[in-house]
Amino acid sequence: MREERWLKWGAGLVLFLVLAFQLFPIIWMVNTSLMTQLEAATGSLFPHEPQWNNYREIWRALPFFNYLKNSFLVCFSTTVVALAVATLAGYALGRFSFPGAELFGGSVLLTQVIPGILFLIPIYIMYIAVQNWVRQNLGLEVRLVGSYGGLIFTYTAFFVPISIWIMRGFFASIPKELEEAAMVDGATPFQAFYRVILPLARPGLAATAVYIFLTAWDELLFAQVLTTQDIATIPVGIRNFVGNFQNRYDLVMAAATVATLPVLFLFFFVQRQLIQGLTAGAVKG
């Protein structure tokens, strides 16, 4: 009993330390966002008086609404396209045996080993080359650099492989007998997939969608290179704000706090299905 008590206290202490370590940057960010410019620059621990005006100031100093709109548009579109592709591909890998299935599944996972930064320059050069070829040979003006489409296509290409792997594991954990029973009752394979498997896969779909959305929301490197000021996302806007107003750490932290709120609300809204999806998809694969 004494060993169990010490073990419980030790586990609780470790969890508390991990939680404090994770929450400290967020608390510091919110705390700094309420400071004056002088307090933030001199490293004060707490604001003498909360400066709620900082949150109004960022909307005046930055086109923040435009950044929010761009981020929502890019992240939502990427989530829809990548999730649709990953769902169909994950279902095929998790349900059917065909020549090259194992090789394809391993290749999908292998793509995540290569650092994304290595693709930045080749993708930029490729997009410019495609734009020039289409303009010269087809007489059409296609923009991949400096457009929503180019950024959405890039994000989709990066998020589809790991999303396929997540959905593959989840579909593999759903008993095949459910589909067989539906087809015995007269359903076609597509109807069995749409009416039986997809509702059961809702937690996995939610987990994958949240992963895609959050990763796209936080991405800076490709967004910095492939966007212009008009279609800049929130990370790019905050990065440019740091470059233009290096001493306004109070406003930078206020902008970062506002940028955190949408994904925070999204996480709390789907947290139950997110946890179910992450655990159920790990049953077997």
mmCIF file of N, CA, C and O in Angstrom, residues 152-231:
data_model
loop_
_atom_site.group_PDB
_atom_site.id
_atom_site.type_symbol
_atom_site.label_atom_id
_atom_site.label_comp_id
_atom_site.label_asym_id
_atom_site.label_seq_id
_atom_site.Cartn_x
_atom_site.Cartn_y
_atom_site.Cartn_z
ATOM 1 N N ILE A 152 -2.683 25.710 -50.918
ATOM 2 C CA ILE A 152 -3.567 24.591 -50.569
ATOM 3 C C ILE A 152 -3.045 23.291 -51.168
ATOM 4 O O ILE A 152 -3.037 22.242 -50.506
ATOM 5 N N PHE A 153 -2.606 23.351 -52.429
ATOM 6 C CA PHE A 153 -2.071 22.152 -53.075
ATOM 7 C C PHE A 153 -0.829 21.655 -52.350
ATOM 8 O O PHE A 153 -0.651 20.445 -52.148
ATOM 9 N N THR A 154 0.044 22.574 -51.947
ATOM 10 C CA THR A 154 1.271 22.191 -51.232
ATOM 11 C C THR A 154 0.939 21.547 -49.897
ATOM 12 O O THR A 154 1.490 20.494 -49.543
ATOM 13 N N TYR A 155 0.059 22.174 -49.117
ATOM 14 C CA TYR A 155 -0.314 21.614 -47.828
ATOM 15 C C TYR A 155 -0.969 20.243 -47.984
ATOM 16 O O TYR A 155 -0.697 19.316 -47.212
ATOM 17 N N THR A 156 -1.839 20.118 -48.975
ATOM 18 C CA THR A 156 -2.514 18.836 -49.188
ATOM 19 C C THR A 156 -1.499 17.731 -49.484
ATOM 20 O O THR A 156 -1.599 16.622 -48.949
ATOM 21 N N ALA A 157 -0.525 18.037 -50.325
ATOM 22 C CA ALA A 157 0.488 17.048 -50.671
ATOM 23 C C ALA A 157 1.290 16.611 -49.447
ATOM 24 O O ALA A 157 1.687 15.442 -49.337
ATOM 25 N N PHE A 158 1.501 17.511 -48.508
ATOM 26 C CA PHE A 158 2.293 17.173 -47.330
ATOM 27 C C PHE A 158 1.477 16.426 -46.271
ATOM 28 O O PHE A 158 2.018 15.573 -45.557
ATOM 29 N N PHE A 159 0.185 16.736 -46.168
ATOM 30 C CA PHE A 159 -0.611 16.160 -45.084
ATOM 31 C C PHE A 159 -1.312 14.860 -45.467
ATOM 32 O O PHE A 159 -1.727 14.107 -44.582
ATOM 33 N N VAL A 160 -1.455 14.594 -46.755
ATOM 34 C CA VAL A 160 -2.152 13.381 -47.179
ATOM 35 C C VAL A 160 -1.434 12.104 -46.725
ATOM 36 O O VAL A 160 -2.089 11.179 -46.228
ATOM 37 N N PRO A 161 -0.099 11.967 -46.859
ATOM 38 C CA PRO A 161 0.535 10.693 -46.489
ATOM 39 C C PRO A 161 0.291 10.268 -45.046
ATOM 40 O O PRO A 161 -0.147 9.138 -44.787
ATOM 41 N N ILE A 162 0.555 11.129 -44.080
ATOM 42 C CA ILE A 162 0.360 10.749 -42.681
ATOM 43 C C ILE A 162 -1.117 10.562 -42.370
ATOM 44 O O ILE A 162 -1.500 9.717 -41.545
ATOM 45 N N SER A 163 -1.981 11.318 -43.064
ATOM 46 C CA SER A 163 -3.424 11.153 -42.861
ATOM 47 C C SER A 163 -3.889 9.802 -43.385
ATOM 48 O O SER A 163 -4.758 9.161 -42.787
ATOM 49 N N ILE A 164 -3.324 9.355 -44.492
ATOM 50 C CA ILE A 164 -3.643 8.015 -45.011
ATOM 51 C C ILE A 164 -3.274 6.957 -43.991
ATOM 52 O O ILE A 164 -4.030 6.010 -43.741
ATOM 53 N N TRP A 165 -2.116 7.115 -43.382
ATOM 54 C CA TRP A 165 -1.655 6.123 -42.407
ATOM 55 C C TRP A 165 -2.562 6.095 -41.175
ATOM 56 O O TRP A 165 -2.870 5.032 -40.637
ATOM 57 N N ILE A 166 -2.996 7.252 -40.729
ATOM 58 C CA ILE A 166 -3.904 7.307 -39.580
ATOM 59 C C ILE A 166 -5.235 6.637 -39.913
ATOM 60 O O ILE A 166 -5.743 5.807 -39.151
ATOM 61 N N MET A 167 -5.810 6.965 -41.077
ATOM 62 C CA MET A 167 -7.095 6.400 -41.457
ATOM 63 C C MET A 167 -6.977 4.914 -41.773
ATOM 64 O O MET A 167 -7.914 4.146 -41.505
ATOM 65 N N ARG A 168 -5.862 4.492 -42.293
ATOM 66 C CA ARG A 168 -5.663 3.061 -42.552
ATOM 67 C C ARG A 168 -5.743 2.262 -41.254
ATOM 68 O O ARG A 168 -6.417 1.222 -41.186
ATOM 69 N N GLY A 169 -5.068 2.733 -40.230
ATOM 70 C CA GLY A 169 -5.122 2.035 -38.950
ATOM 71 C C GLY A 169 -6.511 2.027 -38.348
ATOM 72 O O GLY A 169 -6.918 1.041 -37.731
ATOM 73 N N PHE A 170 -7.231 3.111 -38.545
ATOM 74 C CA PHE A 170 -8.575 3.169 -37.967
ATOM 75 C C PHE A 170 -9.537 2.251 -38.708
ATOM 76 O O PHE A 170 -10.322 1.535 -38.091
ATOM 77 N N PHE A 171 -9.505 2.262 -40.038
ATOM 78 C CA PHE A 171 -10.393 1.386 -40.801
ATOM 79 C C PHE A 171 -10.081 -0.084 -40.531
ATOM 80 O O PHE A 171 -10.984 -0.925 -40.530
ATOM 81 N N ALA A 172 -8.794 -0.389 -40.313
ATOM 82 C CA ALA A 172 -8.416 -1.778 -40.029
ATOM 83 C C ALA A 172 -8.970 -2.255 -38.695
ATOM 84 O O ALA A 172 -9.107 -3.464 -38.476
ATOM 85 N N SER A 173 -9.286 -1.332 -37.792
ATOM 86 C CA SER A 173 -9.805 -1.712 -36.475
ATOM 87 C C SER A 173 -11.319 -1.936 -36.481
ATOM 88 O O SER A 173 -11.873 -2.403 -35.487
ATOM 89 N N ILE A 174 -11.992 -1.598 -37.591
ATOM 90 C CA ILE A 174 -13.440 -1.800 -37.684
ATOM 91 C C ILE A 174 -13.699 -3.192 -38.249
ATOM 92 O O ILE A 174 -13.173 -3.536 -39.321
ATOM 93 N N PRO A 175 -14.473 -4.035 -37.588
ATOM 94 C CA PRO A 175 -14.699 -5.414 -38.062
ATOM 95 C C PRO A 175 -15.289 -5.456 -39.466
ATOM 96 O O PRO A 175 -16.227 -4.715 -39.790
ATOM 97 N N LYS A 176 -14.757 -6.334 -40.298
ATOM 98 C CA LYS A 176 -15.265 -6.490 -41.652
ATOM 99 C C LYS A 176 -16.672 -7.073 -41.659
ATOM 100 O O LYS A 176 -17.409 -6.907 -42.634
ATOM 101 N N GLU A 177 -17.016 -7.785 -40.579
ATOM 102 C CA GLU A 177 -18.334 -8.419 -40.535
ATOM 103 C C GLU A 177 -19.469 -7.410 -40.645
ATOM 104 O O GLU A 177 -20.571 -7.755 -41.108
ATOM 105 N N LEU A 178 -19.227 -6.173 -40.215
ATOM 106 C CA LEU A 178 -20.266 -5.151 -40.316
ATOM 107 C C LEU A 178 -20.602 -4.848 -41.772
ATOM 108 O O LEU A 178 -21.776 -4.701 -42.143
ATOM 109 N N GLU A 179 -19.573 -4.735 -42.610
ATOM 110 C CA GLU A 179 -19.821 -4.516 -44.034
ATOM 111 C C GLU A 179 -20.481 -5.731 -44.670
ATOM 112 O O GLU A 179 -21.397 -5.593 -45.499
ATOM 113 N N GLU A 180 -20.011 -6.914 -44.308
ATOM 114 C CA GLU A 180 -20.584 -8.129 -44.886
ATOM 115 C C GLU A 180 -22.058 -8.261 -44.526
ATOM 116 O O GLU A 180 -22.878 -8.655 -45.365
ATOM 117 N N ALA A 181 -22.392 -7.900 -43.289
ATOM 118 C CA ALA A 181 -23.795 -7.965 -42.879
ATOM 119 C C ALA A 181 -24.642 -6.964 -43.666
ATOM 120 O O ALA A 181 -25.774 -7.261 -44.057
ATOM 121 N N ALA A 182 -24.088 -5.778 -43.901
ATOM 122 C CA ALA A 182 -24.826 -4.776 -44.670
ATOM 123 C C ALA A 182 -25.044 -5.232 -46.104
ATOM 124 O O ALA A 182 -26.126 -5.035 -46.679
ATOM 125 N N MET A 183 -24.030 -5.873 -46.712
ATOM 126 C CA MET A 183 -24.177 -6.340 -48.089
ATOM 127 C C MET A 183 -25.103 -7.541 -48.182
ATOM 128 O O MET A 183 -25.776 -7.735 -49.200
ATOM 129 N N VAL A 184 -25.145 -8.356 -47.131
ATOM 130 C CA VAL A 184 -26.118 -9.451 -47.097
ATOM 131 C C VAL A 184 -27.535 -8.890 -47.105
ATOM 132 O O VAL A 184 -28.453 -9.460 -47.712
ATOM 133 N N ASP A 185 -27.726 -7.744 -46.450
ATOM 134 C CA ASP A 185 -29.050 -7.108 -46.417
ATOM 135 C C ASP A 185 -29.376 -6.357 -47.712
ATOM 136 O O ASP A 185 -30.432 -5.718 -47.799
ATOM 137 N N GLY A 186 -28.474 -6.387 -48.687
ATOM 138 C CA GLY A 186 -28.764 -5.798 -49.985
ATOM 139 C C GLY A 186 -28.009 -4.532 -50.306
ATOM 140 O O GLY A 186 -28.227 -3.951 -51.370
ATOM 141 N N ALA A 187 -27.123 -4.085 -49.434
ATOM 142 C CA ALA A 187 -26.356 -2.867 -49.697
ATOM 143 C C ALA A 187 -25.217 -3.152 -50.670
ATOM 144 O O ALA A 187 -24.634 -4.242 -50.662
ATOM 145 N N THR A 188 -24.900 -2.178 -51.510
ATOM 146 C CA THR A 188 -23.731 -2.278 -52.375
ATOM 147 C C THR A 188 -22.476 -1.981 -51.547
ATOM 148 O O THR A 188 -22.568 -1.448 -50.433
ATOM 149 N N PRO A 189 -21.290 -2.324 -52.060
ATOM 150 C CA PRO A 189 -20.060 -1.998 -51.311
ATOM 151 C C PRO A 189 -19.939 -0.518 -50.979
ATOM 152 O O PRO A 189 -19.505 -0.153 -49.878
ATOM 153 N N PHE A 190 -20.329 0.348 -51.920
ATOM 154 C CA PHE A 190 -20.261 1.780 -51.639
ATOM 155 C C PHE A 190 -21.261 2.180 -50.557
ATOM 156 O O PHE A 190 -20.951 2.994 -49.690
ATOM 157 N N GLN A 191 -22.478 1.615 -50.611
ATOM 158 C CA GLN A 191 -23.478 1.926 -49.585
ATOM 159 C C GLN A 191 -23.018 1.441 -48.216
ATOM 160 O O GLN A 191 -23.238 2.116 -47.208
ATOM 161 N N ALA A 192 -22.388 0.269 -48.177
ATOM 162 C CA ALA A 192 -21.869 -0.238 -46.908
ATOM 163 C C ALA A 192 -20.789 0.679 -46.359
ATOM 164 O O ALA A 192 -20.728 0.945 -45.153
ATOM 165 N N PHE A 193 -19.938 1.192 -47.263
ATOM 166 C CA PHE A 193 -18.895 2.129 -46.842
ATOM 167 C C PHE A 193 -19.488 3.435 -46.341
ATOM 168 O O PHE A 193 -19.104 3.954 -45.287
ATOM 169 N N TYR A 194 -20.451 3.963 -47.096
ATOM 170 C CA TYR A 194 -21.005 5.279 -46.793
ATOM 171 C C TYR A 194 -21.930 5.247 -45.576
ATOM 172 O O TYR A 194 -21.884 6.160 -44.732
ATOM 173 N N ARG A 195 -22.752 4.198 -45.471
ATOM 174 C CA ARG A 195 -23.777 4.170 -44.422
ATOM 175 C C ARG A 195 -23.340 3.447 -43.151
ATOM 176 O O ARG A 195 -23.908 3.683 -42.086
ATOM 177 N N VAL A 196 -22.354 2.574 -43.249
ATOM 178 C CA VAL A 196 -21.943 1.784 -42.079
ATOM 179 C C VAL A 196 -20.558 2.193 -41.583
ATOM 180 O O VAL A 196 -20.372 2.508 -40.405
ATOM 181 N N ILE A 197 -19.574 2.190 -42.488
ATOM 182 C CA ILE A 197 -18.182 2.394 -42.069
ATOM 183 C C ILE A 197 -17.904 3.848 -41.724
ATOM 184 O O ILE A 197 -17.298 4.150 -40.679
ATOM 185 N N LEU A 198 -18.339 4.780 -42.570
ATOM 186 C CA LEU A 198 -18.045 6.193 -42.297
ATOM 187 C C LEU A 198 -18.623 6.684 -40.973
ATOM 188 O O LEU A 198 -17.937 7.394 -40.233
ATOM 189 N N PRO A 199 -19.883 6.350 -40.615
ATOM 190 C CA PRO A 199 -20.364 6.769 -39.287
ATOM 191 C C PRO A 199 -19.534 6.200 -38.144
ATOM 192 O O PRO A 199 -19.294 6.891 -37.145
ATOM 193 N N LEU A 200 -19.079 4.952 -38.283
ATOM 194 C CA LEU A 200 -18.229 4.368 -37.244
ATOM 195 C C LEU A 200 -16.844 5.007 -37.225
ATOM 196 O O LEU A 200 -16.175 5.020 -36.187
ATOM 197 N N ALA A 201 -16.428 5.525 -38.365
ATOM 198 C CA ALA A 201 -15.097 6.134 -38.469
ATOM 199 C C ALA A 201 -15.101 7.609 -38.100
ATOM 200 O O ALA A 201 -14.087 8.284 -38.269
ATOM 201 N N ARG A 202 -16.210 8.114 -37.595
ATOM 202 C CA ARG A 202 -16.306 9.538 -37.282
ATOM 203 C C ARG A 202 -15.216 10.016 -36.320
ATOM 204 O O ARG A 202 -14.622 11.082 -36.545
ATOM 205 N N PRO A 203 -14.922 9.285 -35.238
ATOM 206 C CA PRO A 203 -13.824 9.751 -34.366
ATOM 207 C C PRO A 203 -12.488 9.821 -35.092
ATOM 208 O O PRO A 203 -11.706 10.749 -34.881
ATOM 209 N N GLY A 204 -12.201 8.829 -35.945
ATOM 210 C CA GLY A 204 -10.957 8.862 -36.708
ATOM 211 C C GLY A 204 -10.917 10.009 -37.697
ATOM 212 O O GLY A 204 -9.876 10.649 -37.887
ATOM 213 N N LEU A 205 -12.043 10.277 -38.317
ATOM 214 C CA LEU A 205 -12.130 11.417 -39.236
ATOM 215 C C LEU A 205 -11.899 12.730 -38.492
ATOM 216 O O LEU A 205 -11.209 13.625 -38.991
ATOM 217 N N ALA A 206 -12.489 12.836 -37.297
ATOM 218 C CA ALA A 206 -12.306 14.056 -36.505
ATOM 219 C C ALA A 206 -10.852 14.232 -36.093
ATOM 220 O O ALA A 206 -10.303 15.340 -36.166
ATOM 221 N N ALA A 207 -10.210 13.145 -35.673
ATOM 222 C CA ALA A 207 -8.809 13.234 -35.261
ATOM 223 C C ALA A 207 -7.919 13.645 -36.420
ATOM 224 O O ALA A 207 -7.041 14.498 -36.277
ATOM 225 N N THR A 208 -8.150 13.061 -37.582
ATOM 226 C CA THR A 208 -7.347 13.390 -38.753
ATOM 227 C C THR A 208 -7.595 14.821 -39.205
ATOM 228 O O THR A 208 -6.657 15.550 -39.571
ATOM 229 N N ALA A 209 -8.860 15.241 -39.192
ATOM 230 C CA ALA A 209 -9.194 16.610 -39.606
ATOM 231 C C ALA A 209 -8.550 17.632 -38.679
ATOM 232 O O ALA A 209 -8.017 18.658 -39.149
ATOM 233 N N VAL A 210 -8.581 17.383 -37.376
ATOM 234 C CA VAL A 210 -7.970 18.312 -36.430
ATOM 235 C C VAL A 210 -6.459 18.376 -36.642
ATOM 236 O O VAL A 210 -5.854 19.455 -36.604
ATOM 237 N N TYR A 211 -5.844 17.223 -36.872
ATOM 238 C CA TYR A 211 -4.402 17.199 -37.132
ATOM 239 C C TYR A 211 -4.056 18.045 -38.356
ATOM 240 O O TYR A 211 -3.131 18.861 -38.328
ATOM 241 N N ILE A 212 -4.809 17.853 -39.447
ATOM 242 C CA ILE A 212 -4.535 18.600 -40.674
ATOM 243 C C ILE A 212 -4.733 20.092 -40.445
ATOM 244 O O ILE A 212 -3.893 20.920 -40.827
ATOM 245 N N PHE A 213 -5.856 20.446 -39.834
ATOM 246 C CA PHE A 213 -6.183 21.857 -39.644
ATOM 247 C C PHE A 213 -5.147 22.544 -38.758
ATOM 248 O O PHE A 213 -4.673 23.648 -39.094
ATOM 249 N N LEU A 214 -4.797 21.940 -37.638
ATOM 250 C CA LEU A 214 -3.848 22.577 -36.718
ATOM 251 C C LEU A 214 -2.465 22.707 -37.341
ATOM 252 O O LEU A 214 -1.788 23.728 -37.157
ATOM 253 N N THR A 215 -2.037 21.679 -38.065
ATOM 254 C CA THR A 215 -0.713 21.743 -38.685
ATOM 255 C C THR A 215 -0.665 22.816 -39.761
ATOM 256 O O THR A 215 0.321 23.553 -39.874
ATOM 257 N N ALA A 216 -1.727 22.912 -40.554
ATOM 258 C CA ALA A 216 -1.780 23.954 -41.578
ATOM 259 C C ALA A 216 -1.874 25.343 -40.942
ATOM 260 O O ALA A 216 -1.294 26.308 -41.454
ATOM 261 N N TRP A 217 -2.605 25.460 -39.836
ATOM 262 C CA TRP A 217 -2.769 26.748 -39.167
ATOM 263 C C TRP A 217 -1.442 27.286 -38.644
ATOM 264 O O TRP A 217 -1.196 28.500 -38.672
ATOM 265 N N ASP A 218 -0.561 26.396 -38.198
ATOM 266 C CA ASP A 218 0.704 26.823 -37.595
ATOM 267 C C ASP A 218 1.850 26.943 -38.597
ATOM 268 O O ASP A 218 2.918 27.434 -38.232
ATOM 269 N N GLU A 219 1.670 26.475 -39.832
ATOM 270 C CA GLU A 219 2.779 26.409 -40.774
ATOM 271 C C GLU A 219 3.222 27.803 -41.210
ATOM 272 O O GLU A 219 2.392 28.645 -41.540
ATOM 273 N N LEU A 220 4.508 28.036 -41.222
ATOM 274 C CA LEU A 220 5.054 29.361 -41.558
ATOM 275 C C LEU A 220 5.952 29.339 -42.778
ATOM 276 O O LEU A 220 5.850 30.212 -43.638
ATOM 277 N N LEU A 221 6.815 28.337 -42.888
ATOM 278 C CA LEU A 221 7.882 28.370 -43.889
ATOM 279 C C LEU A 221 7.343 28.465 -45.310
ATOM 280 O O LEU A 221 7.692 29.385 -46.067
ATOM 281 N N PHE A 222 6.477 27.536 -45.709
ATOM 282 C CA PHE A 222 5.955 27.538 -47.073
ATOM 283 C C PHE A 222 5.003 28.711 -47.293
ATOM 284 O O PHE A 222 4.958 29.285 -48.390
ATOM 285 N N ALA A 223 4.249 29.051 -46.247
ATOM 286 C CA ALA A 223 3.341 30.201 -46.374
ATOM 287 C C ALA A 223 4.115 31.494 -46.585
ATOM 288 O O ALA A 223 3.677 32.383 -47.323
ATOM 289 N N GLN A 224 5.270 31.614 -45.967
ATOM 290 C CA GLN A 224 6.082 32.829 -46.125
ATOM 291 C C GLN A 224 6.583 32.978 -47.557
ATOM 292 O O GLN A 224 6.654 34.089 -48.092
ATOM 293 N N VAL A 225 6.909 31.855 -48.207
ATOM 294 C CA VAL A 225 7.491 31.896 -49.549
ATOM 295 C C VAL A 225 6.426 31.931 -50.635
ATOM 296 O O VAL A 225 6.591 32.605 -51.653
ATOM 297 N N LEU A 226 5.310 31.222 -50.431
ATOM 298 C CA LEU A 226 4.329 31.015 -51.502
ATOM 299 C C LEU A 226 3.164 32.000 -51.460
ATOM 300 O O LEU A 226 2.248 31.885 -52.272
ATOM 301 N N THR A 227 3.170 32.934 -50.526
ATOM 302 C CA THR A 227 2.064 33.889 -50.441
ATOM 303 C C THR A 227 2.569 35.316 -50.628
ATOM 304 O O THR A 227 3.762 35.600 -50.496
ATOM 305 N N THR A 228 1.630 36.187 -50.918
ATOM 306 C CA THR A 228 1.904 37.622 -50.972
ATOM 307 C C THR A 228 1.204 38.283 -49.784
ATOM 308 O O THR A 228 0.527 37.621 -48.996
ATOM 309 N N GLN A 229 1.331 39.580 -49.668
ATOM 310 C CA GLN A 229 0.734 40.300 -48.541
ATOM 311 C C GLN A 229 -0.785 40.148 -48.525
ATOM 312 O O GLN A 229 -1.398 40.096 -47.461
ATOM 313 N N ASP A 230 -1.398 40.070 -49.698
ATOM 314 C CA ASP A 230 -2.855 40.004 -49.771
ATOM 315 C C ASP A 230 -3.413 38.668 -49.260
ATOM 316 O O ASP A 230 -4.531 38.624 -48.753
ATOM 317 N N ILE A 231 -2.664 37.586 -49.429
ATOM 318 C CA ILE A 231 -3.165 36.271 -49.024
ATOM 319 C C ILE A 231 -2.325 35.662 -47.900
ATOM 320 O O ILE A 231 -2.357 34.458 -47.682
#
